[in-house]
Short mmCIF file of C-alpha atoms in Angstrom, two decimals:
data_model
loop_
_atom_site.label_atom_id
_atom_site.label_comp_id
_atom_site.label_asym_id
_atom_site.label_seq_id
_atom_site.Cartn_x
_atom_site.Cartn_y
_atom_site.Cartn_z
CA MET A 175 36.56 -27.02 -48.28
CA ALA A 176 37.55 -26.44 -44.65
CA VAL A 177 36.52 -23.18 -43.03
CA GLN A 178 38.37 -22.16 -39.89
CA THR A 179 36.90 -20.57 -36.79
CA VAL A 180 37.10 -16.80 -36.97
CA THR A 181 35.89 -13.67 -35.27
CA SER A 182 32.16 -13.01 -35.71
CA THR A 183 31.47 -11.23 -39.00
CA THR A 184 29.59 -8.52 -37.14
CA SER A 185 32.90 -7.29 -35.68
CA ILE A 186 34.91 -7.46 -38.91
CA ASP A 187 36.07 -4.07 -40.15
CA LEU A 188 37.67 -4.20 -43.57
CA GLY A 189 36.65 -0.74 -44.71
CA PRO A 190 34.77 -0.66 -48.03
CA ALA A 191 34.89 -4.46 -48.44
CA ALA A 192 31.28 -5.66 -48.48
CA ALA A 193 31.43 -9.36 -49.36
CA LEU A 194 33.27 -12.04 -51.26
CA SER A 195 32.06 -12.70 -54.78
CA CYS A 196 32.68 -15.71 -57.00
CA ARG A 197 34.53 -14.77 -60.17
CA GLU A 198 32.72 -17.54 -62.07
CA CYS A 199 29.08 -17.64 -60.95
CA GLY A 200 28.78 -14.35 -59.05
CA GLU A 201 27.45 -15.86 -55.82
CA ARG A 202 28.27 -13.70 -52.79
CA PHE A 203 29.51 -14.77 -49.37
CA GLU A 204 30.19 -13.08 -46.05
CA LEU A 205 33.70 -11.81 -45.49
CA GLY A 206 35.83 -14.60 -44.06
CA PRO A 207 38.93 -16.76 -44.62
CA VAL A 208 37.56 -18.66 -47.62
CA PHE A 209 38.91 -18.64 -51.14
CA ALA A 210 36.66 -20.90 -53.24
CA CYS A 211 32.94 -20.72 -54.05
CA ALA A 212 30.86 -23.30 -52.19
CA SER A 213 28.61 -23.71 -55.23
CA CYS A 214 30.97 -23.93 -58.23
CA PHE A 215 34.44 -23.92 -56.62
CA GLY A 216 35.38 -20.78 -58.57
CA PRO A 217 37.82 -18.30 -57.01
CA LEU A 218 36.48 -15.65 -54.66
CA GLU A 219 37.42 -12.00 -54.77
CA VAL A 220 36.51 -8.97 -52.71
CA ALA A 221 33.40 -6.98 -53.63
CA TYR A 222 33.17 -3.38 -52.45
CA ASN A 223 31.01 -0.45 -51.63
CA LEU A 224 33.42 2.07 -53.14
CA PRO A 225 33.09 5.85 -52.73
CA ALA A 226 31.30 7.25 -55.77
CA GLY A 227 30.02 10.54 -57.08
CA ASP A 228 32.93 12.82 -56.22
CA PRO A 229 36.03 11.83 -58.21
CA GLU A 230 37.79 15.14 -57.63
CA GLY A 231 37.27 14.93 -53.87
CA LEU A 232 38.49 11.32 -53.83
CA ARG A 233 41.52 12.24 -55.91
CA LYS A 234 42.45 15.00 -53.46
CA ARG A 235 41.92 12.67 -50.50
CA ILE A 236 44.28 10.12 -52.05
CA GLU A 237 46.94 12.72 -52.87
CA ALA A 238 46.84 13.99 -49.28
CA GLY A 239 47.42 10.49 -47.89
CA PRO A 240 50.66 8.83 -46.76
CA GLU A 241 53.30 7.99 -49.36
CA ASN A 242 52.57 4.26 -49.30
CA ILE A 243 49.68 2.01 -50.27
CA TRP A 244 47.52 3.29 -47.43
CA ARG A 245 46.81 6.46 -49.45
CA TYR A 246 44.41 4.12 -51.31
CA ALA A 247 42.74 2.78 -48.15
CA PRO A 248 39.27 3.93 -49.37
CA LEU A 249 39.64 1.42 -52.24
CA LEU A 250 41.11 -1.52 -50.29
CA PRO A 251 39.82 -4.17 -47.85
CA VAL A 252 41.39 -2.51 -44.82
CA PRO A 253 40.07 -0.44 -41.89
CA ALA A 254 40.19 3.35 -42.17
CA ASP A 255 42.86 3.60 -39.44
CA VAL A 256 45.20 1.10 -41.12
CA ALA A 257 48.03 3.64 -41.43
CA ASP A 258 48.16 3.97 -37.63
CA LYS A 259 48.78 0.25 -37.03
CA PRO A 260 52.24 -1.37 -36.90
CA GLY A 261 53.16 -2.47 -40.40
CA ILE A 262 55.91 -2.26 -42.96
CA ASN A 263 53.91 0.24 -45.06
CA PRO A 264 55.00 -0.65 -48.60
CA GLY A 265 54.24 1.08 -51.84
CA PHE A 266 54.48 4.36 -53.72
CA THR A 267 57.69 3.08 -55.27
CA LYS A 268 59.42 4.92 -58.09
CA LEU A 269 58.07 5.10 -61.62
CA VAL A 270 61.34 5.66 -63.47
CA LYS A 271 61.26 7.34 -66.88
CA ALA A 272 63.68 5.08 -68.72
CA GLY A 273 64.99 7.39 -71.43
CA ASN A 274 68.29 5.56 -71.92
CA LEU A 275 66.59 2.19 -72.27
CA ALA A 276 63.97 3.72 -74.55
CA ARG A 277 66.65 4.98 -76.93
CA GLU A 278 68.32 1.57 -76.95
CA LEU A 279 65.03 -0.18 -77.75
CA GLY A 280 63.72 2.46 -80.16
CA VAL A 281 60.78 3.54 -78.00
CA THR A 282 59.58 7.08 -78.75
CA GLY A 283 56.30 7.25 -76.85
CA GLY A 284 57.68 7.12 -73.31
CA LEU A 285 59.06 4.10 -71.48
CA TYR A 286 58.78 3.69 -67.72
CA ILE A 287 60.00 1.12 -65.20
CA LYS A 288 57.75 0.62 -62.20
CA ASP A 289 60.52 -0.36 -59.79
CA ASP A 290 59.11 -2.30 -56.84
CA SER A 291 62.55 -3.28 -55.59
CA GLY A 292 62.23 -0.23 -53.33
CA ASN A 293 59.70 -1.93 -51.06
CA PRO A 294 60.74 -2.88 -47.48
CA THR A 295 61.78 -6.45 -48.38
CA HIS A 296 62.66 -5.45 -51.95
CA SER A 297 59.78 -6.99 -53.86
CA PHE A 298 56.15 -6.28 -54.73
CA LYS A 299 55.09 -9.04 -52.33
CA ASP A 300 55.13 -6.51 -49.49
CA ARG A 301 52.00 -4.99 -51.02
CA VAL A 302 49.91 -8.15 -51.00
CA VAL A 303 51.13 -9.25 -47.57
CA ALA A 304 50.24 -5.88 -46.04
CA ILE A 305 46.61 -6.37 -47.08
CA ALA A 306 46.60 -9.99 -45.91
CA VAL A 307 47.86 -8.91 -42.47
CA GLU A 308 44.79 -6.72 -42.01
CA ALA A 309 42.52 -9.64 -42.92
CA ALA A 310 44.43 -11.88 -40.50
CA ARG A 311 43.89 -9.31 -37.73
CA ALA A 312 40.19 -9.05 -38.54
CA PHE A 313 39.69 -12.83 -38.50
CA GLY A 314 41.62 -13.41 -35.28
CA PHE A 315 44.52 -15.44 -36.68
CA THR A 316 47.70 -15.77 -34.64
CA THR A 317 50.12 -17.27 -37.21
CA LEU A 318 50.94 -15.98 -40.69
CA SER A 319 51.99 -18.52 -43.29
CA CYS A 320 52.40 -19.01 -47.01
CA SER A 321 53.72 -21.19 -49.79
CA SER A 322 56.40 -19.21 -51.58
CA THR A 323 58.95 -19.14 -54.39
CA GLY A 324 61.04 -16.84 -52.18
CA ASN A 325 59.97 -13.21 -52.18
CA LEU A 326 56.67 -13.90 -50.43
CA ALA A 327 58.40 -15.83 -47.64
CA GLY A 328 60.55 -12.80 -46.82
CA ALA A 329 57.59 -10.42 -47.01
CA VAL A 330 55.52 -12.58 -44.63
CA GLY A 331 58.43 -12.92 -42.21
CA ALA A 332 59.00 -9.16 -42.08
CA ALA A 333 55.33 -8.22 -41.84
CA ALA A 334 54.67 -10.79 -39.12
CA ALA A 335 57.62 -9.56 -37.08
CA ARG A 336 56.44 -5.96 -37.31
CA ALA A 337 52.75 -6.71 -36.65
CA GLY A 338 53.34 -9.15 -33.77
CA PHE A 339 52.32 -12.42 -35.44
CA ARG A 340 54.10 -15.74 -35.33
CA SER A 341 55.19 -16.81 -38.82
CA CYS A 342 55.85 -20.19 -40.40
CA VAL A 343 56.46 -20.20 -44.15
CA PHE A 344 57.11 -22.97 -46.68
CA ILE A 345 59.43 -22.88 -49.68
CA PRO A 346 60.88 -25.29 -52.26
CA HIS A 347 64.15 -26.71 -50.95
CA ASP A 348 66.29 -25.38 -53.84
CA LEU A 349 65.60 -21.61 -53.79
CA GLU A 350 68.26 -18.96 -54.35
CA GLN A 351 70.34 -18.57 -51.18
CA GLY A 352 69.70 -14.84 -50.97
CA LYS A 353 65.97 -15.40 -50.72
CA VAL A 354 66.38 -18.19 -48.16
CA VAL A 355 68.50 -16.00 -45.89
CA MET A 356 66.15 -13.05 -46.24
CA ALA A 357 63.15 -15.20 -45.34
CA ALA A 358 64.90 -16.68 -42.31
CA VAL A 359 66.44 -13.54 -40.82
CA TYR A 360 63.16 -12.22 -39.39
CA GLY A 361 63.06 -14.97 -36.78
CA GLY A 362 60.04 -16.93 -37.93
CA GLU A 363 60.03 -20.58 -38.90
CA LEU A 364 61.18 -21.37 -42.45
CA VAL A 365 60.48 -24.86 -43.79
CA GLY A 366 61.97 -26.24 -47.00
CA ILE A 367 59.82 -28.77 -48.84
CA GLU A 368 61.38 -31.33 -51.16
CA GLY A 369 59.76 -30.60 -54.53
CA THR A 370 58.53 -27.73 -56.68
CA TYR A 371 56.40 -24.75 -55.68
CA ASP A 372 53.30 -26.67 -56.73
CA ASP A 373 54.23 -29.40 -54.25
CA VAL A 374 54.64 -26.78 -51.53
CA ASN A 375 51.27 -25.26 -52.37
CA ARG A 376 49.53 -28.64 -52.19
CA PHE A 377 51.08 -29.28 -48.78
CA CYS A 378 49.79 -25.93 -47.47
CA SER A 379 46.29 -26.69 -48.74
CA GLU A 380 46.37 -29.93 -46.75
CA LEU A 381 47.62 -28.14 -43.64
CA ILE A 382 44.72 -25.68 -43.80
CA GLY A 383 42.25 -28.55 -43.49
CA ASP A 384 44.09 -30.15 -40.56
CA PRO A 385 43.81 -29.21 -36.86
CA LEU A 386 47.52 -28.34 -37.02
CA GLY A 387 46.55 -25.33 -39.15
CA GLU A 388 43.95 -23.95 -36.74
CA GLY A 389 44.52 -20.24 -36.21
CA TRP A 390 46.82 -19.95 -39.24
CA GLY A 391 46.30 -17.35 -41.94
CA PHE A 392 47.86 -18.55 -45.20
CA VAL A 393 48.19 -15.29 -47.07
CA ASN A 394 47.99 -16.83 -50.54
CA VAL A 395 45.48 -19.58 -49.74
CA ASN A 396 42.70 -18.93 -47.20
CA LEU A 397 43.44 -15.17 -47.22
CA ARG A 398 44.00 -15.08 -50.99
CA PRO A 399 40.96 -12.90 -51.89
CA TYR A 400 42.33 -10.10 -49.69
CA TYR A 401 46.00 -10.72 -50.43
CA GLY A 402 45.44 -10.38 -54.16
CA GLU A 403 43.95 -6.91 -53.75
CA GLY A 404 47.39 -5.56 -52.84
CA SER A 405 48.46 -5.85 -56.47
CA LYS A 406 45.78 -3.31 -57.46
CA THR A 407 47.90 -0.64 -55.81
CA LEU A 408 50.45 -1.03 -58.62
CA ALA A 409 47.77 0.09 -61.08
CA TYR A 410 46.70 2.94 -58.80
CA GLU A 411 50.24 4.22 -58.37
CA ILE A 412 51.19 3.97 -62.04
CA CYS A 413 48.15 6.01 -63.07
CA GLU A 414 48.62 8.59 -60.32
CA GLN A 415 52.33 8.94 -61.11
CA LEU A 416 51.47 9.48 -64.78
CA GLY A 417 49.17 12.36 -63.82
CA TRP A 418 46.05 10.21 -63.36
CA ARG A 419 46.40 8.63 -66.78
CA ILE A 420 46.33 4.99 -67.89
CA PRO A 421 49.42 3.94 -69.88
CA ASP A 422 48.87 2.46 -73.31
CA GLN A 423 50.84 -0.73 -72.65
CA ILE A 424 51.78 -2.50 -69.38
CA VAL A 425 54.16 -5.48 -69.26
CA VAL A 426 53.56 -7.69 -66.21
CA PRO A 427 55.38 -10.86 -65.07
CA VAL A 428 53.19 -13.96 -64.74
CA ALA A 429 53.67 -16.59 -62.04
CA SER A 430 50.26 -17.53 -60.62
CA GLY A 431 48.77 -14.74 -62.75
CA SER A 432 47.14 -12.97 -59.80
CA GLN A 433 49.19 -9.79 -60.13
CA LEU A 434 48.17 -9.26 -63.75
CA THR A 435 44.48 -9.88 -63.07
CA LYS A 436 44.45 -7.44 -60.14
CA ILE A 437 46.25 -4.73 -62.10
CA ASP A 438 43.45 -4.99 -64.65
CA LYS A 439 40.87 -4.88 -61.85
CA GLY A 440 42.53 -1.77 -60.41
CA LEU A 441 42.47 0.01 -63.77
CA ARG A 442 38.78 -0.80 -64.23
CA GLU A 443 38.02 0.50 -60.74
CA LEU A 444 39.79 3.79 -61.45
CA ILE A 445 37.78 4.17 -64.64
CA GLY A 446 34.51 3.36 -62.85
CA LEU A 447 35.23 5.92 -60.13
CA GLY A 448 36.01 8.63 -62.68
CA LEU A 449 39.59 9.01 -61.44
CA VAL A 450 41.05 8.36 -64.91
CA GLU A 451 39.77 8.69 -68.45
CA ASP A 452 38.24 5.56 -69.94
CA ARG A 453 40.64 4.73 -72.76
CA PRO A 454 42.04 1.56 -74.36
CA TYR A 455 45.04 -0.13 -72.78
CA LYS A 456 46.94 -3.35 -73.45
CA ILE A 457 48.17 -5.72 -70.76
CA ILE A 458 51.05 -7.98 -71.74
CA GLY A 459 51.93 -11.08 -69.70
CA ALA A 460 55.60 -12.12 -69.50
CA GLN A 461 56.91 -15.59 -68.63
CA ALA A 462 60.20 -17.48 -68.62
CA GLU A 463 60.41 -20.06 -71.40
CA GLY A 464 61.24 -22.81 -68.90
CA CYS A 465 57.92 -22.24 -67.13
CA SER A 466 55.55 -20.73 -69.67
CA PRO A 467 52.23 -22.59 -69.54
CA VAL A 468 50.17 -19.41 -69.99
CA SER A 469 52.27 -18.19 -72.90
CA ALA A 470 51.99 -21.60 -74.55
CA ALA A 471 48.19 -21.59 -74.14
CA PHE A 472 47.95 -18.05 -75.55
CA LYS A 473 50.02 -18.90 -78.62
CA ALA A 474 48.02 -22.06 -79.24
CA GLY A 475 44.70 -20.24 -78.92
CA HIS A 476 43.65 -22.39 -75.97
CA ASP A 477 41.46 -21.38 -73.02
CA VAL A 478 42.87 -24.06 -70.73
CA VAL A 479 46.38 -23.75 -69.27
CA ARG A 480 48.23 -27.05 -69.28
CA PRO A 481 50.51 -27.54 -66.22
CA VAL A 482 54.27 -27.89 -66.76
CA LYS A 483 57.29 -28.82 -64.66
CA PRO A 484 59.41 -25.66 -64.20
CA ASP A 485 62.97 -25.60 -65.53
CA THR A 486 64.29 -22.03 -65.42
CA ILE A 487 66.59 -19.72 -63.48
CA VAL A 488 63.55 -17.50 -62.88
CA LYS A 489 62.43 -19.24 -59.71
CA SER A 490 60.10 -16.44 -58.61
CA LEU A 491 57.92 -17.17 -61.66
CA ALA A 492 58.32 -20.96 -61.53
CA ILE A 493 54.69 -21.92 -60.94
CA GLY A 494 53.85 -24.76 -63.28
CA ASN A 495 50.11 -24.77 -62.57
CA PRO A 496 49.10 -21.09 -62.32
CA ALA A 497 45.76 -20.63 -60.58
CA ASP A 498 44.85 -17.46 -62.48
CA GLY A 499 46.25 -18.57 -65.83
CA PRO A 500 42.87 -18.70 -67.64
CA TYR A 501 42.03 -15.20 -66.42
CA VAL A 502 45.37 -13.91 -67.70
CA LEU A 503 44.44 -15.28 -71.12
CA ASP A 504 41.05 -13.55 -70.97
CA ILE A 505 42.57 -10.19 -70.03
CA ALA A 506 45.35 -10.33 -72.60
CA ARG A 507 42.83 -11.09 -75.33
CA ARG A 508 40.24 -8.57 -74.14
CA THR A 509 42.74 -5.72 -73.98
CA GLY A 510 44.50 -6.61 -77.24
CA GLY A 511 47.64 -7.69 -75.41
CA VAL A 512 49.65 -10.91 -75.61
CA VAL A 513 51.43 -13.41 -73.37
CA GLU A 514 55.05 -14.01 -74.39
CA ASP A 515 58.14 -15.71 -72.99
CA VAL A 516 61.94 -15.43 -73.15
CA ASP A 517 64.65 -18.00 -72.45
CA ASP A 518 67.13 -17.86 -69.58
CA GLU A 519 69.88 -16.35 -71.74
CA GLN A 520 67.55 -13.53 -72.79
CA VAL A 521 66.62 -12.98 -69.15
CA VAL A 522 70.25 -12.46 -68.14
CA GLU A 523 70.86 -10.17 -71.14
CA ALA A 524 67.82 -8.09 -70.16
CA ILE A 525 68.94 -7.80 -66.52
CA LYS A 526 72.29 -6.44 -67.70
CA LEU A 527 70.64 -4.15 -70.26
CA LEU A 528 68.42 -2.52 -67.63
CA ALA A 529 71.35 -2.16 -65.22
CA ARG A 530 73.61 -0.67 -67.90
CA THR A 531 71.05 1.81 -69.22
CA GLU A 532 69.07 2.86 -66.13
CA GLY A 533 71.10 1.79 -63.08
CA ILE A 534 68.36 -0.59 -61.96
CA PHE A 535 69.48 -4.08 -60.91
CA ALA A 536 66.42 -6.25 -61.43
CA GLU A 537 65.88 -9.76 -60.21
CA THR A 538 65.21 -12.45 -62.77
CA ALA A 539 61.49 -11.63 -63.01
CA GLY A 540 62.47 -8.11 -64.06
CA GLY A 541 64.74 -9.65 -66.66
CA VAL A 542 61.68 -11.47 -67.98
CA THR A 543 59.57 -8.32 -68.37
CA VAL A 544 62.38 -6.28 -69.95
CA GLY A 545 63.31 -9.22 -72.18
CA VAL A 546 59.73 -9.71 -73.33
CA THR A 547 59.40 -5.97 -73.96
CA ARG A 548 62.48 -6.03 -76.21
CA LYS A 549 61.31 -9.18 -77.99
CA LEU A 550 57.85 -7.77 -78.70
CA LEU A 551 59.24 -4.42 -79.88
CA ASP A 552 61.59 -6.24 -82.27
CA ALA A 553 58.65 -8.29 -83.55
CA GLY A 554 56.46 -5.22 -84.07
CA VAL A 555 53.88 -6.42 -81.54
CA LEU A 556 54.41 -3.51 -79.14
CA ASP A 557 53.98 -0.01 -80.57
CA PRO A 558 57.12 2.06 -79.81
CA ALA A 559 55.13 5.29 -80.17
CA LEU A 560 52.87 4.47 -77.22
CA THR A 561 53.44 4.96 -73.49
CA THR A 562 54.74 1.70 -72.05
CA VAL A 563 55.21 0.69 -68.41
CA VAL A 564 57.36 -2.34 -67.56
CA LEU A 565 57.23 -3.87 -64.08
CA ASN A 566 60.34 -4.79 -62.13
CA THR A 567 59.03 -6.66 -59.13
CA GLY A 568 62.22 -7.38 -57.18
CA ASP A 569 65.86 -6.63 -56.39
CA GLY A 570 68.70 -8.27 -58.31
CA LEU A 571 70.65 -8.84 -55.10
CA LYS A 572 68.21 -11.71 -54.43
CA THR A 573 69.13 -13.55 -57.62
CA LEU A 574 72.88 -13.01 -57.92
CA ASP A 575 73.44 -16.57 -59.16
CA ALA A 576 71.72 -15.71 -62.43
CA VAL A 577 74.31 -13.12 -63.46
CA ALA A 578 77.38 -14.09 -61.40
CA PRO A 579 78.88 -16.50 -63.99
CA THR A 580 79.14 -13.75 -66.60
CA THR A 581 79.64 -10.70 -64.39
CA GLY A 582 82.78 -9.70 -62.51
CA PRO A 583 85.87 -7.49 -62.49
CA THR A 584 86.97 -6.03 -65.82
CA ALA A 585 90.56 -6.66 -64.79
CA THR A 586 92.66 -7.52 -61.73
CA ILE A 587 95.93 -5.53 -61.58
CA ARG A 588 98.81 -4.63 -59.30
CA PRO A 589 98.37 -1.31 -57.42
CA SER A 590 100.37 0.81 -59.88
CA LEU A 591 99.66 3.28 -62.67
CA ASP A 592 101.81 1.27 -65.07
CA ALA A 593 99.66 -1.80 -64.47
CA PHE A 594 96.52 0.26 -65.01
CA ARG A 595 97.89 1.56 -68.31
CA ALA A 596 98.98 -1.91 -69.37
CA ALA A 597 95.44 -3.20 -68.81
CA GLY A 598 94.18 -0.73 -71.40
CA LEU A 599 91.78 0.97 -69.00
CA ALA A 600 93.27 4.46 -68.92
CA ASN A 601 90.91 5.82 -71.56
#
């Protein structure tokens, strides 16, 4: 595993971050741009010295902070003055009480949509990139990069432009046009790779080990331990917005699986710090049927996730070999949750259902979570009497192609009242 030259660890300031710890064997390493354990090749994640002993004081400190993810700076691998640095400052997006959708689905215990389409580039990826930018600053990188299914490319481009980094991002050649344009508009370099996301990711791993990649911070590769921590802020916000309470059921989309694992980590941290009551919760993973290796493994009772070739309109979740798939299985089973999938037709139906009932236009990944929620409620797997939070991680304007064939004008008429009446639209 190649390790790039970085700033001396003695000058690294990432707040409460103390070390990197292997998720498999527990070995600890100094903070740096590494992502795999040198002993067992397990994934590394950030270990902390978190503030303890005064949950009420910490809660007040958080509530007095800025209305973005930096209110949780004491719990993240970022310097204390992070809010004063140039950044796109994502987070603290709306938690929408979805009463209309709840009535349609028969939910009585409270249904909420955590709508991350309100972030600066209209997806949750702004959260993870914001954390990765701080690690890139600390390690002296000059270029931000990533392998992306679309949303991440736009988030890296925007964050790099704001923070003063060069950016060069890599995407599959056949992404939705909206995501391609949004990734390119920020002025960085955008490179299409012939192949799937997994091909793009392999290329980036090779580039990291080559002199061409010297000085590059790949947010979801060599900066992955820090990048992943941004997803914890979804858990923090949901609990704070519910009055410092953990919801009973959370439905999370699964691509690489990192988001789901970090939401669970965030919930456990809140419990450990005394910020929320320790109570049972279920985490449900949601995939598209055309790329559902984790769902297939869960249903088969397997611990190993078998790679697949993606074939779905849900390109943002089209990762056929998800790095955190086995950990998603562990968390779903430990919490009493499940991993389920829906087909493309159900995804489109769910996008329209959410738009019609709550005025939220979700991208295809949001169609997956809403579709899986409906499927599991119909099957009696989700309890309609419990509090349920469903994640929408992006804006439907990015995936117009998914709904365009079946969505359009109700009628086209001449500009006259008689024509309007004749079309049967007067009532």
